[in-house]
């Protein structure tokens, strides 16, 4: 099971001394015991961030919900965040609206509201795993708080789940290698543009301007009537039309029509505003045509704007076609491109789950010199079910590689669902470096299958390095294997 180290976990102490001493007690027994919960880590923020995507049709609802939350009107805020999800599921505010509605219902309290909050967080985890409130650990922290409140009210299922979280958080493992935060789909903000007059800046920030209200209304028109109006807006080049053009790009992307591709391509290539060009490229990710892929490939290869290239990488990653994947391969292999953008391309290549991408990444690993880029390649291959465990083992054995990369290869080898405990156990004796073997002992401890545990017993009894034996014994004591007590007694009985 992949290890997940999260902020905001609960430390749960069961007030009954018997319950506190038992490690294998069943969930109903846990639920019946009084529970004291002390929340640690960063608590959820009291207010969602200010609205920033002013061309988003849900922006007005979001601001009203935010105001209600700040006024402690939690019922009103919950209803408004629910409206965002219902009416504007493709809004940039929708992924985090699940969290803020759950937070409002948590503050309302009571069993029904808390269960609804728990369900909302589960829906967000399933539908929007990359939402900002999930990436930053807020959702997991809030879920722990919700579970603790439900457990206090006698919810046995919540108490059982809380006990599982607590058991994991009570361990203090050595810090495993972790990838840097994966790149997330670009969500470009729309700050006031320097050189634009005060009235225009206000127009970008609000939605009470007559023209702004008019262009928002176009979203409710059918494509046949809406697209000609939006094309005329995008054809303008005056400073006063800047914010209208930004809104127009978003609204065009919400329509399904043959002309959408051509309009977005024209904006991506010709609009004088970088923000408009970037957003047009981003929304081409939703246009599933060969022409869109070819245009994105050309933009990625020729655009001088780093931000536009970033959006093109993401847009290509959303097109499930050989042409799009080859375009990403070509960019990831470019020595003249920035390492940061190459890392993003590598990340998205790893998400495609096809053998051609795995083979490409393995070849690329031997061609690059940047340790950070190599680390990203290791992580990306580990996310692809078609990757081979043997490849990770080869990296870990290669003494020409930096020790940290070798350890990361072992870690991600162990996190792969396709790697068995038997494979990891068999690999242990082929390593000589104590630091690498130490890492492999930790990886074995996370596998939780019979072969992995058996190998830990073998290391604890036969390993010549005393420090490594001590590590194996420590991790064995974190398991529920009944043989551990016998082994401890055996060790204590030696002269």
GROMACS .gro file of C-alpha atoms in nm:
model
  495
    1UNK     CA    1   0.000   0.000   0.000
    2UNK     CA    2   0.152   0.338  -0.096
    3UNK     CA    3   0.252   0.545   0.204
    4UNK     CA    4   0.078   0.881   0.233
    5UNK     CA    5   0.218   1.134   0.479
    6UNK     CA    6  -0.048   1.400   0.537
    7UNK     CA    7  -0.094   1.708   0.752
    8UNK     CA    8  -0.371   1.738   1.005
    9UNK     CA    9  -0.392   1.375   1.121
   10UNK     CA   10  -0.569   1.304   1.449
   11UNK     CA   11  -0.395   1.156   1.753
   12UNK     CA   12  -0.663   0.945   1.919
   13UNK     CA   13  -0.631   0.820   2.277
   14UNK     CA   14  -0.891   0.575   2.403
   15UNK     CA   15  -0.974   0.660   2.761
   16UNK     CA   16  -1.029   0.299   2.862
   17UNK     CA   17  -0.691   0.151   2.968
   18UNK     CA   18  -0.792  -0.187   2.825
   19UNK     CA   19  -0.888  -0.041   2.488
   20UNK     CA   20  -0.566   0.158   2.481
   21UNK     CA   21  -0.360  -0.155   2.536
   22UNK     CA   22  -0.525  -0.364   2.267
   23UNK     CA   23  -0.384  -0.338   1.916
   24UNK     CA   24  -0.617  -0.583   1.744
   25UNK     CA   25  -0.953  -0.467   1.880
   26UNK     CA   26  -1.236  -0.470   1.627
   27UNK     CA   27  -1.400  -0.154   1.497
   28UNK     CA   28  -1.731  -0.179   1.687
   29UNK     CA   29  -1.535  -0.204   2.013
   30UNK     CA   30  -1.341   0.107   1.921
   31UNK     CA   31  -1.661   0.293   1.845
   32UNK     CA   32  -1.813   0.209   2.182
   33UNK     CA   33  -1.517   0.347   2.380
   34UNK     CA   34  -1.506   0.718   2.470
   35UNK     CA   35  -1.275   0.898   2.231
   36UNK     CA   36  -1.061   1.202   2.293
   37UNK     CA   37  -0.927   1.365   1.977
   38UNK     CA   38  -0.645   1.617   1.962
   39UNK     CA   39  -0.606   1.765   1.615
   40UNK     CA   40  -0.253   1.846   1.508
   41UNK     CA   41  -0.108   2.000   1.194
   42UNK     CA   42  -0.244   2.295   1.001
   43UNK     CA   43  -0.615   2.356   1.065
   44UNK     CA   44  -0.838   2.445   0.772
   45UNK     CA   45  -0.840   2.812   0.678
   46UNK     CA   46  -1.142   3.001   0.802
   47UNK     CA   47  -1.215   3.150   0.462
   48UNK     CA   48  -1.167   3.045   0.099
   49UNK     CA   49  -0.924   3.252  -0.108
   50UNK     CA   50  -1.050   3.558  -0.287
   51UNK     CA   51  -1.200   3.509  -0.633
   52UNK     CA   52  -0.938   3.546  -0.905
   53UNK     CA   53  -1.085   3.400  -1.225
   54UNK     CA   54  -1.299   3.698  -1.315
   55UNK     CA   55  -1.417   3.556  -1.649
   56UNK     CA   56  -1.556   3.250  -1.469
   57UNK     CA   57  -1.940   3.251  -1.474
   58UNK     CA   58  -1.943   3.112  -1.117
   59UNK     CA   59  -1.739   3.404  -0.987
   60UNK     CA   60  -2.038   3.596  -0.850
   61UNK     CA   61  -2.174   3.294  -0.662
   62UNK     CA   62  -1.829   3.221  -0.523
   63UNK     CA   63  -1.790   3.573  -0.384
   64UNK     CA   64  -2.134   3.558  -0.221
   65UNK     CA   65  -2.054   3.219  -0.067
   66UNK     CA   66  -1.725   3.354   0.061
   67UNK     CA   67  -1.903   3.651   0.221
   68UNK     CA   68  -2.157   3.421   0.389
   69UNK     CA   69  -1.876   3.206   0.527
   70UNK     CA   70  -1.699   3.513   0.666
   71UNK     CA   71  -2.028   3.619   0.831
   72UNK     CA   72  -2.064   3.271   0.987
   73UNK     CA   73  -2.377   3.209   0.780
   74UNK     CA   74  -2.274   2.849   0.721
   75UNK     CA   75  -2.610   2.727   0.590
   76UNK     CA   76  -2.619   3.003   0.328
   77UNK     CA   77  -2.257   2.941   0.229
   78UNK     CA   78  -2.316   2.566   0.194
   79UNK     CA   79  -2.614   2.626  -0.036
   80UNK     CA   80  -2.415   2.865  -0.258
   81UNK     CA   81  -2.114   2.634  -0.288
   82UNK     CA   82  -2.356   2.354  -0.382
   83UNK     CA   83  -2.504   2.581  -0.651
   84UNK     CA   84  -2.155   2.633  -0.799
   85UNK     CA   85  -2.112   2.255  -0.832
   86UNK     CA   86  -2.462   2.206  -0.973
   87UNK     CA   87  -2.481   2.496  -1.217
   88UNK     CA   88  -2.116   2.536  -1.320
   89UNK     CA   89  -1.944   2.195  -1.297
   90UNK     CA   90  -1.669   2.310  -1.534
   91UNK     CA   91  -1.593   2.628  -1.341
   92UNK     CA   92  -1.245   2.669  -1.195
   93UNK     CA   93  -1.417   2.715  -0.858
   94UNK     CA   94  -1.604   2.381  -0.875
   95UNK     CA   95  -1.323   2.145  -0.756
   96UNK     CA   96  -1.272   2.338  -0.432
   97UNK     CA   97  -1.644   2.408  -0.386
   98UNK     CA   98  -1.676   2.049  -0.256
   99UNK     CA   99  -1.429   2.130   0.022
  100UNK     CA  100  -1.583   2.464   0.120
  101UNK     CA  101  -1.935   2.321   0.125
  102UNK     CA  102  -1.805   2.035   0.343
  103UNK     CA  103  -1.635   2.288   0.572
  104UNK     CA  104  -1.958   2.489   0.605
  105UNK     CA  105  -2.157   2.174   0.691
  106UNK     CA  106  -1.888   2.075   0.941
  107UNK     CA  107  -1.936   2.412   1.112
  108UNK     CA  108  -2.316   2.363   1.110
  109UNK     CA  109  -2.261   2.039   1.302
  110UNK     CA  110  -2.494   1.753   1.384
  111UNK     CA  111  -2.483   1.398   1.254
  112UNK     CA  112  -2.666   1.465   0.925
  113UNK     CA  113  -2.451   1.766   0.827
  114UNK     CA  114  -2.131   1.587   0.925
  115UNK     CA  115  -2.218   1.279   0.720
  116UNK     CA  116  -2.292   1.504   0.423
  117UNK     CA  117  -1.954   1.677   0.474
  118UNK     CA  118  -1.780   1.340   0.475
  119UNK     CA  119  -1.958   1.237   0.154
  120UNK     CA  120  -1.860   1.566  -0.016
  121UNK     CA  121  -1.493   1.515   0.067
  122UNK     CA  122  -1.511   1.162  -0.073
  123UNK     CA  123  -1.671   1.297  -0.394
  124UNK     CA  124  -1.396   1.559  -0.425
  125UNK     CA  125  -1.128   1.293  -0.377
  126UNK     CA  126  -1.282   1.086  -0.658
  127UNK     CA  127  -1.368   1.363  -0.906
  128UNK     CA  128  -1.098   1.627  -0.838
  129UNK     CA  129  -0.789   1.467  -0.680
  130UNK     CA  130  -0.574   1.764  -0.790
  131UNK     CA  131  -0.794   2.036  -0.638
  132UNK     CA  132  -0.584   2.290  -0.449
  133UNK     CA  133  -0.752   2.206  -0.118
  134UNK     CA  134  -0.645   1.842  -0.167
  135UNK     CA  135  -0.288   1.918  -0.278
  136UNK     CA  136  -0.228   2.135   0.027
  137UNK     CA  137  -0.362   1.879   0.276
  138UNK     CA  138  -0.668   2.080   0.383
  139UNK     CA  139  -0.919   1.818   0.270
  140UNK     CA  140  -0.753   1.538   0.464
  141UNK     CA  141  -0.728   1.756   0.775
  142UNK     CA  142  -1.097   1.847   0.749
  143UNK     CA  143  -1.196   1.483   0.693
  144UNK     CA  144  -1.016   1.388   1.014
  145UNK     CA  145  -1.206   1.657   1.204
  146UNK     CA  146  -1.537   1.541   1.057
  147UNK     CA  147  -1.461   1.177   1.147
  148UNK     CA  148  -1.370   1.274   1.503
  149UNK     CA  149  -1.698   1.461   1.547
  150UNK     CA  150  -1.898   1.171   1.404
  151UNK     CA  151  -1.713   0.928   1.630
  152UNK     CA  152  -1.794   1.148   1.929
  153UNK     CA  153  -2.162   1.124   1.830
  154UNK     CA  154  -2.141   0.744   1.827
  155UNK     CA  155  -2.085   0.673   1.456
  156UNK     CA  156  -1.905   0.337   1.463
  157UNK     CA  157  -1.793   0.348   1.100
  158UNK     CA  158  -1.632   0.689   1.152
  159UNK     CA  159  -1.463   0.567   1.470
  160UNK     CA  160  -1.321   0.267   1.285
  161UNK     CA  161  -1.188   0.483   1.004
  162UNK     CA  162  -1.037   0.722   1.257
  163UNK     CA  163  -0.864   0.432   1.430
  164UNK     CA  164  -0.705   0.323   1.101
  165UNK     CA  165  -0.577   0.677   1.038
  166UNK     CA  166  -0.445   0.698   1.392
  167UNK     CA  167  -0.260   0.366   1.368
  168UNK     CA  168  -0.082   0.486   1.055
  169UNK     CA  169  -0.001   0.829   1.195
  170UNK     CA  170   0.132   0.687   1.523
  171UNK     CA  171   0.430   0.536   1.343
  172UNK     CA  172   0.741   0.747   1.300
  173UNK     CA  173   0.914   0.608   0.992
  174UNK     CA  174   1.230   0.756   0.846
  175UNK     CA  175   1.141   1.013   0.585
  176UNK     CA  176   1.097   0.826   0.256
  177UNK     CA  177   1.196   0.984  -0.074
  178UNK     CA  178   0.903   1.173  -0.216
  179UNK     CA  179   0.867   1.346  -0.550
  180UNK     CA  180   0.827   1.716  -0.568
  181UNK     CA  181   0.466   1.825  -0.602
  182UNK     CA  182   0.348   1.702  -0.944
  183UNK     CA  183   0.257   1.972  -1.192
  184UNK     CA  184  -0.109   2.057  -1.188
  185UNK     CA  185  -0.332   2.158  -1.477
  186UNK     CA  186  -0.263   2.525  -1.548
  187UNK     CA  187  -0.522   2.761  -1.405
  188UNK     CA  188  -0.417   3.107  -1.519
  189UNK     CA  189  -0.520   3.400  -1.295
  190UNK     CA  190  -0.632   3.727  -1.448
  191UNK     CA  191  -0.467   4.009  -1.251
  192UNK     CA  192  -0.519   4.370  -1.360
  193UNK     CA  193  -0.291   4.433  -1.656
  194UNK     CA  194  -0.034   4.716  -1.627
  195UNK     CA  195  -0.115   5.004  -1.856
  196UNK     CA  196  -0.490   4.942  -1.850
  197UNK     CA  197  -0.702   5.225  -1.711
  198UNK     CA  198  -0.870   5.212  -1.368
  199UNK     CA  199  -1.217   5.154  -1.510
  200UNK     CA  200  -1.087   4.860  -1.713
  201UNK     CA  201  -0.915   4.706  -1.410
  202UNK     CA  202  -1.243   4.733  -1.219
  203UNK     CA  203  -1.419   4.564  -1.509
  204UNK     CA  204  -1.179   4.267  -1.484
  205UNK     CA  205  -1.241   4.238  -1.112
  206UNK     CA  206  -1.620   4.266  -1.107
  207UNK     CA  207  -1.928   4.146  -1.287
  208UNK     CA  208  -2.160   4.445  -1.252
  209UNK     CA  209  -2.045   4.619  -1.571
  210UNK     CA  210  -2.309   4.617  -1.844
  211UNK     CA  211  -2.076   4.473  -2.109
  212UNK     CA  212  -1.954   4.208  -1.866
  213UNK     CA  213  -2.308   4.106  -1.782
  214UNK     CA  214  -2.388   4.093  -2.152
  215UNK     CA  215  -2.097   3.865  -2.240
  216UNK     CA  216  -2.178   3.636  -1.947
  217UNK     CA  217  -2.530   3.608  -2.084
  218UNK     CA  218  -2.386   3.468  -2.409
  219UNK     CA  219  -2.297   3.152  -2.216
  220UNK     CA  220  -2.666   3.064  -2.208
  221UNK     CA  221  -2.709   3.102  -2.585
  222UNK     CA  222  -2.674   2.816  -2.831
  223UNK     CA  223  -2.348   2.797  -3.027
  224UNK     CA  224  -2.508   2.910  -3.353
  225UNK     CA  225  -2.599   3.248  -3.202
  226UNK     CA  226  -2.317   3.284  -2.949
  227UNK     CA  227  -2.006   3.214  -3.157
  228UNK     CA  228  -2.045   3.501  -3.409
  229UNK     CA  229  -2.083   3.748  -3.120
  230UNK     CA  230  -1.776   3.610  -2.942
  231UNK     CA  231  -1.571   3.615  -3.262
  232UNK     CA  232  -1.644   3.984  -3.300
  233UNK     CA  233  -1.529   4.044  -2.943
  234UNK     CA  234  -1.203   3.856  -3.006
  235UNK     CA  235  -1.142   4.051  -3.325
  236UNK     CA  236  -1.113   4.374  -3.122
  237UNK     CA  237  -0.765   4.494  -3.035
  238UNK     CA  238  -0.838   4.804  -2.822
  239UNK     CA  239  -0.733   4.816  -2.457
  240UNK     CA  240  -1.095   4.850  -2.340
  241UNK     CA  241  -1.179   4.505  -2.485
  242UNK     CA  242  -0.902   4.319  -2.298
  243UNK     CA  243  -1.112   4.172  -2.017
  244UNK     CA  244  -1.399   4.100  -2.253
  245UNK     CA  245  -1.163   3.899  -2.476
  246UNK     CA  246  -1.044   3.699  -2.176
  247UNK     CA  247  -1.402   3.615  -2.083
  248UNK     CA  248  -1.486   3.537  -2.444
  249UNK     CA  249  -1.216   3.269  -2.467
  250UNK     CA  250  -1.359   3.086  -2.167
  251UNK     CA  251  -1.719   3.108  -2.292
  252UNK     CA  252  -1.619   2.982  -2.638
  253UNK     CA  253  -1.455   2.680  -2.477
  254UNK     CA  254  -1.787   2.580  -2.318
  255UNK     CA  255  -1.958   2.537  -2.655
  256UNK     CA  256  -1.943   2.226  -2.872
  257UNK     CA  257  -1.919   2.328  -3.236
  258UNK     CA  258  -1.684   2.276  -3.532
  259UNK     CA  259  -1.591   2.646  -3.528
  260UNK     CA  260  -1.460   2.638  -3.169
  261UNK     CA  261  -1.126   2.488  -3.275
  262UNK     CA  262  -1.065   2.752  -3.541
  263UNK     CA  263  -1.161   3.043  -3.312
  264UNK     CA  264  -0.939   2.924  -3.027
  265UNK     CA  265  -0.647   2.860  -3.263
  266UNK     CA  266  -0.675   3.210  -3.404
  267UNK     CA  267  -0.677   3.358  -3.052
  268UNK     CA  268  -0.381   3.142  -2.946
  269UNK     CA  269  -0.173   3.260  -3.241
  270UNK     CA  270  -0.278   3.619  -3.295
  271UNK     CA  271  -0.419   3.789  -2.986
  272UNK     CA  272  -0.176   4.055  -2.857
  273UNK     CA  273  -0.248   3.967  -2.491
  274UNK     CA  274  -0.041   3.683  -2.340
  275UNK     CA  275  -0.326   3.591  -2.105
  276UNK     CA  276  -0.573   3.549  -2.391
  277UNK     CA  277  -0.322   3.339  -2.588
  278UNK     CA  278  -0.246   3.121  -2.285
  279UNK     CA  279  -0.611   3.058  -2.205
  280UNK     CA  280  -0.690   2.977  -2.567
  281UNK     CA  281  -0.415   2.714  -2.566
  282UNK     CA  282  -0.536   2.575  -2.233
  283UNK     CA  283  -0.894   2.534  -2.357
  284UNK     CA  284  -0.774   2.358  -2.672
  285UNK     CA  285  -0.724   2.063  -2.437
  286UNK     CA  286  -1.102   2.017  -2.456
  287UNK     CA  287  -1.113   2.016  -2.837
  288UNK     CA  288  -1.062   1.655  -2.943
  289UNK     CA  289  -0.970   1.690  -3.309
  290UNK     CA  290  -0.653   1.607  -3.507
  291UNK     CA  291  -0.632   1.972  -3.609
  292UNK     CA  292  -0.619   2.085  -3.248
  293UNK     CA  293  -0.336   1.840  -3.172
  294UNK     CA  294  -0.137   1.954  -3.475
  295UNK     CA  295  -0.184   2.318  -3.379
  296UNK     CA  296  -0.080   2.253  -3.018
  297UNK     CA  297   0.229   2.070  -3.141
  298UNK     CA  298   0.321   2.367  -3.358
  299UNK     CA  299   0.258   2.614  -3.074
  300UNK     CA  300   0.472   2.408  -2.834
  301UNK     CA  301   0.756   2.394  -3.082
  302UNK     CA  302   0.749   2.757  -3.194
  303UNK     CA  303   0.600   2.976  -2.919
  304UNK     CA  304   0.852   3.203  -2.744
  305UNK     CA  305   0.620   3.238  -2.440
  306UNK     CA  306   0.700   3.002  -2.154
  307UNK     CA  307   0.346   3.031  -2.014
  308UNK     CA  308   0.195   2.939  -2.351
  309UNK     CA  309   0.429   2.638  -2.374
  310UNK     CA  310   0.320   2.530  -2.026
  311UNK     CA  311  -0.046   2.537  -2.129
  312UNK     CA  312   0.033   2.354  -2.454
  313UNK     CA  313   0.203   2.070  -2.260
  314UNK     CA  314  -0.104   2.027  -2.043
  315UNK     CA  315  -0.343   2.054  -2.338
  316UNK     CA  316  -0.154   1.783  -2.529
  317UNK     CA  317  -0.161   1.558  -2.222
  318UNK     CA  318  -0.541   1.565  -2.233
  319UNK     CA  319  -0.553   1.435  -2.591
  320UNK     CA  320  -0.542   1.057  -2.590
  321UNK     CA  321  -0.378   1.013  -2.929
  322UNK     CA  322  -0.039   0.883  -3.051
  323UNK     CA  323   0.030   1.220  -3.214
  324UNK     CA  324  -0.017   1.407  -2.887
  325UNK     CA  325   0.206   1.163  -2.699
  326UNK     CA  326   0.479   1.187  -2.961
  327UNK     CA  327   0.468   1.568  -2.935
  328UNK     CA  328   0.522   1.541  -2.559
  329UNK     CA  329   0.804   1.291  -2.614
  330UNK     CA  330   0.975   1.529  -2.852
  331UNK     CA  331   0.953   1.817  -2.607
  332UNK     CA  332   1.073   1.612  -2.308
  333UNK     CA  333   1.380   1.515  -2.512
  334UNK     CA  334   1.470   1.872  -2.609
  335UNK     CA  335   1.801   1.974  -2.450
  336UNK     CA  336   1.733   2.341  -2.531
  337UNK     CA  337   1.405   2.349  -2.335
  338UNK     CA  338   1.384   2.447  -1.968
  339UNK     CA  339   1.415   2.158  -1.724
  340UNK     CA  340   1.103   2.275  -1.542
  341UNK     CA  341   0.886   2.240  -1.852
  342UNK     CA  342   1.055   1.913  -1.948
  343UNK     CA  343   0.967   1.781  -1.601
  344UNK     CA  344   0.603   1.868  -1.661
  345UNK     CA  345   0.608   1.691  -1.995
  346UNK     CA  346   0.764   1.385  -1.828
  347UNK     CA  347   0.496   1.385  -1.559
  348UNK     CA  348   0.211   1.386  -1.812
  349UNK     CA  349   0.382   1.123  -2.028
  350UNK     CA  350   0.383   0.895  -1.724
  351UNK     CA  351   0.006   0.934  -1.688
  352UNK     CA  352  -0.065   0.790  -2.037
  353UNK     CA  353  -0.020   0.427  -1.925
  354UNK     CA  354   0.099   0.290  -2.259
  355UNK     CA  355   0.412   0.077  -2.317
  356UNK     CA  356   0.556   0.319  -2.573
  357UNK     CA  357   0.568   0.595  -2.311
  358UNK     CA  358   0.741   0.371  -2.055
  359UNK     CA  359   1.006   0.270  -2.309
  360UNK     CA  360   1.059   0.634  -2.402
  361UNK     CA  361   1.103   0.743  -2.039
  362UNK     CA  362   1.349   0.462  -1.971
  363UNK     CA  363   1.560   0.568  -2.271
  364UNK     CA  364   1.535   0.933  -2.169
  365UNK     CA  365   1.664   0.852  -1.820
  366UNK     CA  366   1.999   0.744  -1.964
  367UNK     CA  367   2.025   1.060  -2.175
  368UNK     CA  368   1.965   1.335  -1.919
  369UNK     CA  369   2.208   1.474  -1.662
  370UNK     CA  370   1.976   1.669  -1.433
  371UNK     CA  371   1.916   1.477  -1.107
  372UNK     CA  372   1.581   1.652  -1.065
  373UNK     CA  373   1.468   1.545  -1.412
  374UNK     CA  374   1.587   1.190  -1.346
  375UNK     CA  375   1.388   1.186  -1.022
  376UNK     CA  376   1.077   1.296  -1.210
  377UNK     CA  377   1.130   1.018  -1.465
  378UNK     CA  378   1.155   0.758  -1.186
  379UNK     CA  379   0.834   0.887  -1.032
  380UNK     CA  380   0.648   0.900  -1.365
  381UNK     CA  381   0.740   0.543  -1.457
  382UNK     CA  382   0.623   0.428  -1.113
  383UNK     CA  383   0.278   0.572  -1.189
  384UNK     CA  384   0.250   0.367  -1.507
  385UNK     CA  385   0.125   0.011  -1.448
  386UNK     CA  386   0.323  -0.108  -1.751
  387UNK     CA  387   0.659  -0.024  -1.597
  388UNK     CA  388   0.891  -0.310  -1.497
  389UNK     CA  389   1.014  -0.361  -1.141
  390UNK     CA  390   1.345  -0.484  -1.286
  391UNK     CA  391   1.418  -0.137  -1.423
  392UNK     CA  392   1.391   0.020  -1.077
  393UNK     CA  393   1.615  -0.251  -0.930
  394UNK     CA  394   1.878  -0.183  -1.199
  395UNK     CA  395   1.882   0.187  -1.108
  396UNK     CA  396   1.913   0.100  -0.738
  397UNK     CA  397   2.211  -0.134  -0.804
  398UNK     CA  398   2.396   0.111  -1.027
  399UNK     CA  399   2.674   0.259  -0.812
  400UNK     CA  400   2.737   0.525  -1.076
  401UNK     CA  401   2.401   0.681  -0.988
  402UNK     CA  402   2.371   0.927  -0.695
  403UNK     CA  403   2.270   0.745  -0.376
  404UNK     CA  404   1.950   0.950  -0.339
  405UNK     CA  405   1.829   0.848  -0.685
  406UNK     CA  406   1.904   0.483  -0.607
  407UNK     CA  407   1.699   0.509  -0.286
  408UNK     CA  408   1.413   0.679  -0.467
  409UNK     CA  409   1.413   0.405  -0.730
  410UNK     CA  410   1.372   0.147  -0.452
  411UNK     CA  411   1.099   0.347  -0.281
  412UNK     CA  412   0.887   0.386  -0.594
  413UNK     CA  413   0.952   0.026  -0.691
  414UNK     CA  414   0.791  -0.073  -0.360
  415UNK     CA  415   0.496   0.165  -0.410
  416UNK     CA  416   0.400   0.007  -0.741
  417UNK     CA  417   0.099  -0.224  -0.714
  418UNK     CA  418   0.271  -0.463  -0.955
  419UNK     CA  419   0.572  -0.520  -0.726
  420UNK     CA  420   0.530  -0.812  -0.486
  421UNK     CA  421   0.694  -0.857  -0.149
  422UNK     CA  422   0.867  -1.166  -0.289
  423UNK     CA  423   1.039  -0.954  -0.557
  424UNK     CA  424   1.163  -0.706  -0.296
  425UNK     CA  425   1.278  -0.987  -0.067
  426UNK     CA  426   1.472  -1.155  -0.348
  427UNK     CA  427   1.642  -0.826  -0.434
  428UNK     CA  428   1.773  -0.758  -0.082
  429UNK     CA  429   2.076  -0.989  -0.095
  430UNK     CA  430   2.192  -0.842  -0.428
  431UNK     CA  431   2.272  -0.505  -0.264
  432UNK     CA  432   2.595  -0.425  -0.086
  433UNK     CA  433   2.555  -0.061   0.026
  434UNK     CA  434   2.420  -0.038   0.383
  435UNK     CA  435   2.232   0.283   0.300
  436UNK     CA  436   2.050   0.118   0.010
  437UNK     CA  437   1.975  -0.193   0.218
  438UNK     CA  438   1.839   0.033   0.493
  439UNK     CA  439   1.603   0.185   0.239
  440UNK     CA  440   1.493  -0.156   0.118
  441UNK     CA  441   1.412  -0.263   0.476
  442UNK     CA  442   1.179   0.037   0.500
  443UNK     CA  443   1.023  -0.048   0.162
  444UNK     CA  444   0.964  -0.408   0.277
  445UNK     CA  445   0.793  -0.279   0.592
  446UNK     CA  446   0.539  -0.093   0.380
  447UNK     CA  447   0.441  -0.394   0.169
  448UNK     CA  448   0.238  -0.581   0.434
  449UNK     CA  449   0.242  -0.919   0.264
  450UNK     CA  450   0.376  -1.252   0.393
  451UNK     CA  451   0.690  -1.262   0.179
  452UNK     CA  452   0.795  -0.911   0.284
  453UNK     CA  453   0.740  -0.984   0.654
  454UNK     CA  454   0.924  -1.316   0.626
  455UNK     CA  455   1.223  -1.131   0.479
  456UNK     CA  456   1.221  -0.884   0.768
  457UNK     CA  457   1.240  -1.180   1.010
  458UNK     CA  458   1.529  -1.322   0.808
  459UNK     CA  459   1.715  -0.989   0.821
  460UNK     CA  460   1.649  -0.952   1.194
  461UNK     CA  461   1.804  -1.294   1.261
  462UNK     CA  462   2.084  -1.323   1.003
  463UNK     CA  463   2.196  -0.980   0.879
  464UNK     CA  464   2.561  -0.917   0.976
  465UNK     CA  465   2.517  -0.542   1.005
  466UNK     CA  466   2.384  -0.475   1.356
  467UNK     CA  467   2.221  -0.142   1.261
  468UNK     CA  468   2.028  -0.305   0.978
  469UNK     CA  469   1.910  -0.582   1.212
  470UNK     CA  470   1.785  -0.319   1.456
  471UNK     CA  471   1.589  -0.146   1.175
  472UNK     CA  472   1.427  -0.476   1.073
  473UNK     CA  473   1.330  -0.548   1.435
  474UNK     CA  474   1.180  -0.201   1.471
  475UNK     CA  475   0.959  -0.241   1.165
  476UNK     CA  476   0.854  -0.591   1.268
  477UNK     CA  477   0.725  -0.450   1.597
  478UNK     CA  478   0.494  -0.225   1.394
  479UNK     CA  479   0.317  -0.529   1.247
  480UNK     CA  480   0.053  -0.751   1.402
  481UNK     CA  481   0.242  -1.070   1.316
  482UNK     CA  482   0.213  -1.312   1.614
  483UNK     CA  483   0.568  -1.437   1.551
  484UNK     CA  484   0.717  -1.106   1.666
  485UNK     CA  485   0.668  -1.185   2.035
  486UNK     CA  486   0.849  -1.517   1.992
  487UNK     CA  487   1.135  -1.348   1.814
  488UNK     CA  488   1.168  -1.083   2.088
  489UNK     CA  489   1.170  -1.356   2.354
  490UNK     CA  490   1.434  -1.543   2.154
  491UNK     CA  491   1.655  -1.234   2.132
  492UNK     CA  492   1.618  -1.158   2.501
  493UNK     CA  493   1.703  -1.517   2.593
  494UNK     CA  494   2.042  -1.509   2.423
  495UNK     CA  495   2.348  -1.478   2.650
   0.00000   0.00000   0.00000
